[in-house]
CSV table of C-alpha atoms in Angstrom, one decimal:
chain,number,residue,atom,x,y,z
E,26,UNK,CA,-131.4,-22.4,-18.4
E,27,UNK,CA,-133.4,-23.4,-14.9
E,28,UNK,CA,-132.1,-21.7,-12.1
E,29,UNK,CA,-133.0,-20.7,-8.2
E,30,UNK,CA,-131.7,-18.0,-5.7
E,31,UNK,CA,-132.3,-18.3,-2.0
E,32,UNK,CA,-131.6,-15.6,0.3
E,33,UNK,CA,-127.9,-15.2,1.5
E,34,UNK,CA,-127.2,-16.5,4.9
E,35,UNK,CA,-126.6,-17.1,7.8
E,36,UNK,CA,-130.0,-16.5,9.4
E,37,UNK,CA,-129.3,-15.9,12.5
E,38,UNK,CA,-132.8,-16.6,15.0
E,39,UNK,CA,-133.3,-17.0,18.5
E,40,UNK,CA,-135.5,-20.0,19.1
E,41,UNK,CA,-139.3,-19.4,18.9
E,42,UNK,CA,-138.7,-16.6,16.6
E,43,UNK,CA,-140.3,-16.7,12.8
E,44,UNK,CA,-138.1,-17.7,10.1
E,45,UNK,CA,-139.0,-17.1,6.4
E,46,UNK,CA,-136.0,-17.7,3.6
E,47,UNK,CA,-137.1,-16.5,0.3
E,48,UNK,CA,-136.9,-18.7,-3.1
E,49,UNK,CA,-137.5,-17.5,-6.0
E,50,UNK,CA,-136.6,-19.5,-9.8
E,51,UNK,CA,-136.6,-19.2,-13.5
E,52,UNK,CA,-137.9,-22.5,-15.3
E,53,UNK,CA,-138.5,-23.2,-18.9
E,54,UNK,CA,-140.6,-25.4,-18.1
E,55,UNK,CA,-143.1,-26.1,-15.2
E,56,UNK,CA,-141.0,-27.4,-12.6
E,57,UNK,CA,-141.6,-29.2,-9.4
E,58,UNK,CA,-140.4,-27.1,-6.6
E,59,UNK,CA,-138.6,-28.6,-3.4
E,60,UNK,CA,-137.2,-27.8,0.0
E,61,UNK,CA,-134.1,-30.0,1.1
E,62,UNK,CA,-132.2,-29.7,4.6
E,63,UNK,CA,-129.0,-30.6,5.4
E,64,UNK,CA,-128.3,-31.1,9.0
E,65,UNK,CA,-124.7,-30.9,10.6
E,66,UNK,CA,-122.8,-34.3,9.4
E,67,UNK,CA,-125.6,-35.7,7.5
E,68,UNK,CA,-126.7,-35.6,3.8
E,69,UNK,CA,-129.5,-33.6,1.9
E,70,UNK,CA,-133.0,-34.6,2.8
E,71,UNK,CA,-136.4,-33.6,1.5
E,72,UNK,CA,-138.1,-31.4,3.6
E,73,UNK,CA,-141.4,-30.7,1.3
E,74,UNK,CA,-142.3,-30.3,-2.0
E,75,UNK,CA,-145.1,-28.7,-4.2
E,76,UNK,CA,-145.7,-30.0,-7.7
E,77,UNK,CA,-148.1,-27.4,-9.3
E,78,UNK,CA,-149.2,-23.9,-8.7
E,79,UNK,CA,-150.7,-23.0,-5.3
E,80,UNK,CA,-150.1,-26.0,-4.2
E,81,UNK,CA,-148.3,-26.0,-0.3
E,82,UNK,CA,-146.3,-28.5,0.6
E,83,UNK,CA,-145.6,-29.0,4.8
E,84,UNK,CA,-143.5,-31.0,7.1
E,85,UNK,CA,-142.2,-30.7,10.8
E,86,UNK,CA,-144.1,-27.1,10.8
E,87,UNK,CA,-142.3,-25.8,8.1
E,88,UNK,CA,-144.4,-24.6,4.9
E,89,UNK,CA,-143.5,-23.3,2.1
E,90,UNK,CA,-146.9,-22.6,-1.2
E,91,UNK,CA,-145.8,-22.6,-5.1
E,92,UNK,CA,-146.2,-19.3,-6.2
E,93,UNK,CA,-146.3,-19.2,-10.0
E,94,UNK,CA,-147.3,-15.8,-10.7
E,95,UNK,CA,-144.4,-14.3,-8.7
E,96,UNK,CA,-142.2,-17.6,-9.4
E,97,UNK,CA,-141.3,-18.1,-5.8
E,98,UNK,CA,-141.4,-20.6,-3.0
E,99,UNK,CA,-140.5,-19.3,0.0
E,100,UNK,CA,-140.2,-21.2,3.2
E,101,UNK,CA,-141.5,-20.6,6.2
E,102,UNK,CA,-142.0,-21.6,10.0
E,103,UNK,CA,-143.9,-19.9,12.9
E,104,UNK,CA,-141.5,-20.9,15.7
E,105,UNK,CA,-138.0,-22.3,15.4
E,106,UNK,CA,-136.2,-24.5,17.2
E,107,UNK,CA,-132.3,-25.2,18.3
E,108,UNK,CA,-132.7,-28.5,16.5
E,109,UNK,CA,-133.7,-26.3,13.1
E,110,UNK,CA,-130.3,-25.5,12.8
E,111,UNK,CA,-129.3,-26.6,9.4
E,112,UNK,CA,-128.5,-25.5,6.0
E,113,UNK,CA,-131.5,-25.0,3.7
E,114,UNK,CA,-131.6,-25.7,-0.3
E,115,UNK,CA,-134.1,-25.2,-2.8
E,116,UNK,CA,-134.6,-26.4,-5.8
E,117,UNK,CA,-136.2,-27.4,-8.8
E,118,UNK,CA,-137.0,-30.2,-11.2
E,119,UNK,CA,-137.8,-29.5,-14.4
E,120,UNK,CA,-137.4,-33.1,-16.3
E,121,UNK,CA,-138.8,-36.5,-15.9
E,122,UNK,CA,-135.8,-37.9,-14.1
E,123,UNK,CA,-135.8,-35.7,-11.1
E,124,UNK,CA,-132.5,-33.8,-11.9
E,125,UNK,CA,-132.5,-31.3,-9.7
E,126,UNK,CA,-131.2,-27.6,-9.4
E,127,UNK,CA,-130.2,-26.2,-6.6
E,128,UNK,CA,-130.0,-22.5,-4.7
E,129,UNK,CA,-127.0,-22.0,-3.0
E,130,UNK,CA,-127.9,-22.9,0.3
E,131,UNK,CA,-129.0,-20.4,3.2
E,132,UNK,CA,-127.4,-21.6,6.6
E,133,UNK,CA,-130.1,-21.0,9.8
E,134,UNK,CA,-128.7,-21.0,12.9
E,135,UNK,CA,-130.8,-20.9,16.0
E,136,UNK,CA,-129.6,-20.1,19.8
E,137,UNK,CA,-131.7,-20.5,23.1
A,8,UNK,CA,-132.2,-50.0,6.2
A,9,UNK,CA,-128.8,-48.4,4.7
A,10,UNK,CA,-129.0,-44.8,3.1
A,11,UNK,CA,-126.7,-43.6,0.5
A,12,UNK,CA,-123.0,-43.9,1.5
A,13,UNK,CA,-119.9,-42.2,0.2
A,14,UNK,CA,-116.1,-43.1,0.7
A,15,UNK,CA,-113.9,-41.3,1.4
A,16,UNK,CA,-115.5,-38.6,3.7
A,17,UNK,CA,-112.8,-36.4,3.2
A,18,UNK,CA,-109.7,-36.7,0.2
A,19,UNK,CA,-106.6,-33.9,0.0
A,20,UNK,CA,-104.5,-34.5,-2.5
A,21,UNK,CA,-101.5,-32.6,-4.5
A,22,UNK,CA,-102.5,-31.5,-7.8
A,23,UNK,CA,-102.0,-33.4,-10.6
A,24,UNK,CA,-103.0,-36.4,-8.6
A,25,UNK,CA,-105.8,-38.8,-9.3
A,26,UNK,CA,-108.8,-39.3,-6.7
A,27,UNK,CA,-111.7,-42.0,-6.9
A,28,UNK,CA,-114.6,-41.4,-4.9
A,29,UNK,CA,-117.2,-43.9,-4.1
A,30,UNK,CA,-120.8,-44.1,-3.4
A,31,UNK,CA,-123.0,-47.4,-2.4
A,32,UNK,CA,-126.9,-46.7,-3.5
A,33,UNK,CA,-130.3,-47.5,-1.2
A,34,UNK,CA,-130.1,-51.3,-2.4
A,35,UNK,CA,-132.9,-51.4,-5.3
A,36,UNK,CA,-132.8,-47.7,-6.6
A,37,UNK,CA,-132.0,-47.9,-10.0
A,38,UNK,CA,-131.1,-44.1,-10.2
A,39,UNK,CA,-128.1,-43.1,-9.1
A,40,UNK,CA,-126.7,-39.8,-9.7
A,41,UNK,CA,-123.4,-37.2,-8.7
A,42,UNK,CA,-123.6,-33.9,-7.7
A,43,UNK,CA,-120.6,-31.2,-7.1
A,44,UNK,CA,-120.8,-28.1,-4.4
A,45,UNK,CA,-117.8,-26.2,-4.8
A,46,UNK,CA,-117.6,-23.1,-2.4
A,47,UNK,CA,-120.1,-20.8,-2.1
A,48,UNK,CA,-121.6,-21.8,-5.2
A,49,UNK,CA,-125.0,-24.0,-5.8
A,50,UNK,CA,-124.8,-27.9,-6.0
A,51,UNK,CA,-124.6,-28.6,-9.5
A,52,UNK,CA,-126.0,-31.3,-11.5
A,53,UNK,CA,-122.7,-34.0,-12.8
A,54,UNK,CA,-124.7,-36.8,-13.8
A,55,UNK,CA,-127.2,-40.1,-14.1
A,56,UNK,CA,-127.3,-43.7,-14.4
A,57,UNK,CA,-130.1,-45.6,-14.5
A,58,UNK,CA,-128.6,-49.0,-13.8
A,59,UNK,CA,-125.5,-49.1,-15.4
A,60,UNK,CA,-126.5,-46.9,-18.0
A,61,UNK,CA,-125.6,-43.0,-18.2
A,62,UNK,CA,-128.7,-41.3,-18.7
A,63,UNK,CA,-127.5,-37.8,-19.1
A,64,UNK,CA,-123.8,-36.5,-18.1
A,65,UNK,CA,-124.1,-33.1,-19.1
A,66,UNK,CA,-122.7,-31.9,-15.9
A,67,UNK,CA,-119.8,-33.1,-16.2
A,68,UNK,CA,-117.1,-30.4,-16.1
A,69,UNK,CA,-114.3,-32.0,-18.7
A,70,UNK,CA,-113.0,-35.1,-19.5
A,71,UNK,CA,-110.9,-35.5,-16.4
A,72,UNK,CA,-113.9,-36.6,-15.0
A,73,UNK,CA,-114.5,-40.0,-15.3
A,74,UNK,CA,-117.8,-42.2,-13.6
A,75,UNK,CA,-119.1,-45.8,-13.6
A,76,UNK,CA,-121.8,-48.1,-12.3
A,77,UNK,CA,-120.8,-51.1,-13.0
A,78,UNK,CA,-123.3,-53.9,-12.6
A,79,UNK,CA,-125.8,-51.1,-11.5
A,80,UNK,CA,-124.8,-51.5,-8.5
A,81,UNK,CA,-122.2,-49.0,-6.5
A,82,UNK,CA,-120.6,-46.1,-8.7
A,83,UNK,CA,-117.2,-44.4,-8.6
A,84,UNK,CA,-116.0,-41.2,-9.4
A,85,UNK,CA,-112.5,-40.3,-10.7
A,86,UNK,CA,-110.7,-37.3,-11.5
A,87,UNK,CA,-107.7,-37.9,-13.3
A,88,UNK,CA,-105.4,-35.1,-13.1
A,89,UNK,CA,-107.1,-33.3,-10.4
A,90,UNK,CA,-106.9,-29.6,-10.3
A,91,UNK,CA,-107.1,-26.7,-8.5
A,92,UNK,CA,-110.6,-25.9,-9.3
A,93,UNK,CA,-111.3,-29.6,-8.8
A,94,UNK,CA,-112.4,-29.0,-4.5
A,95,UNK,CA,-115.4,-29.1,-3.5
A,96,UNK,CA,-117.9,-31.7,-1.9
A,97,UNK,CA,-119.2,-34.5,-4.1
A,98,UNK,CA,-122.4,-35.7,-3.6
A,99,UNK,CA,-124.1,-38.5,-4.6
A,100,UNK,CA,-127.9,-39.3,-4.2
A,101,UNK,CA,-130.2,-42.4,-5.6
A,102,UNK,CA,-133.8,-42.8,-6.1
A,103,UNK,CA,-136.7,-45.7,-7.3
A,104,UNK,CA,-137.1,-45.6,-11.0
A,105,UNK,CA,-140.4,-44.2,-12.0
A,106,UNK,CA,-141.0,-44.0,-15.4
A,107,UNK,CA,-142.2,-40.5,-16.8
A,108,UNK,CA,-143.1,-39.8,-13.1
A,109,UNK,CA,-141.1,-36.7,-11.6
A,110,UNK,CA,-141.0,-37.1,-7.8
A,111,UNK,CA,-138.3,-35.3,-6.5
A,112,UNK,CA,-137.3,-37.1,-3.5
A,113,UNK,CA,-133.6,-37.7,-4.0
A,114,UNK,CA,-131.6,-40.0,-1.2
A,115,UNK,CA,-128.5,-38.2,-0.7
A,116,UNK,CA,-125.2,-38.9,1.0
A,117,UNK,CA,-123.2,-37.3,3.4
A,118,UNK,CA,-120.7,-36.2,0.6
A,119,UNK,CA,-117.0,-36.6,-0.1
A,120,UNK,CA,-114.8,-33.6,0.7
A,121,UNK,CA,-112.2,-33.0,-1.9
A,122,UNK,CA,-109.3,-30.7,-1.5
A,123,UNK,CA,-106.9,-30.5,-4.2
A,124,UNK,CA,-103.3,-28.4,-3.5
């Protein structure tokens, strides 16, 4: 079956800093890949997405490109802030009804 | 506009005790769906409605699970005995219907904290 593994956390990151969490999945299909964020005492929200191969998706400086050839999606930002401080999922769709599959989660924690 | 909301926030109950959680949709998303994050694990898939329909429960762990959308509207979620294994945070999370269209974008609650002891 689909499945995703993200990079074990916490990261730990001193703000400005560079912050890349790897993703990488397995799919029988060809899946839609996503980033979602969860910050303290709120609920999962997309971050970005990328629906086919090579494709990047962006949002508050954070990027992540669909890699198909190495099956990854890795996320990545060139200078974090405090406010970054969140729990990170990724995940994949691989039906028409956006069920999605999720990584474990990979905590970032950023200090001044 | 309201986002996704769940009640209760946060349940502990005794084993063998029977727990309802609830979850109010974005008002016109048709899709509606429950996800479970137990403890260092991954947030796994329970199930769909589209309205008041299930459109797939294959998540769903036994059949001390129980959910409904009646109306189409809000859903609930009981388990009924709860065990042990039972604790985790239940999410839910609705969307627009869009036929044969795979967008992604899920809505998602805050989640309900269960603790079973």
């Amino acid at each position: 079956g689909d499945s995703v593994t993200q990079m074990e956390g916490p990261v730990t990151l001193s703000e400005e800093a560079f912050l890349t969490i790897n993703c990488t999945y397995t799919a029988t299909g060809y899946p839609s890949l996503f980033w979602y964020v969860q910050y303290p005492g709120e609920g999962l929200q997309l971050l970005l997405k990328a629906t086919k191969a090579d494709d990047k998706g962006s949002n508050k400086g954070f990027e992540a490109t669909y890699r198909k050839e190495t099956t990854s999606f890795h996320l990545e930002k060139g200078s974090v802030q405090v406010s970054d401080s969140a729990v990170y999922f990724c995940a994949l769709s691989d039906s028409g009804y956006s069920t999605l599959t999720f990584g474990k989660g990979t905590m970032l924690l950023v200090s001044p | 506009e309201a986002g996704v909301t769940q009640f209760p926030s946060h349940s502990v109950i005794e084993k063998g005790q029977t727990v309802t959680l609830r979850c109010d949709p974005i008002s016109g998303h048709d899709n509606l769906y429950w996800y479970r994050r137990v403890m260092g694990k991954e947030i796994k898939f329970l199930l769909h409605f589209v309205k008041e329909s299930k459109q797939d429960e294959s998540g769903m762990p036994n059949n001390r699970f129980l959910a409904e959308r009646t109306g189409g509207t809000y859903s609930t979620l009981k388990v009924q005995p709860a065990e042990l294994e039972d604790s985790g945070v239940y999410f839910c999370a609705s969307s627009q219907r869009l036929a044969g269209a795979n967008t992604g974008e899920l809505f998602f609650g805050e989640g309900s904290r269960l603790t079973v002891l």
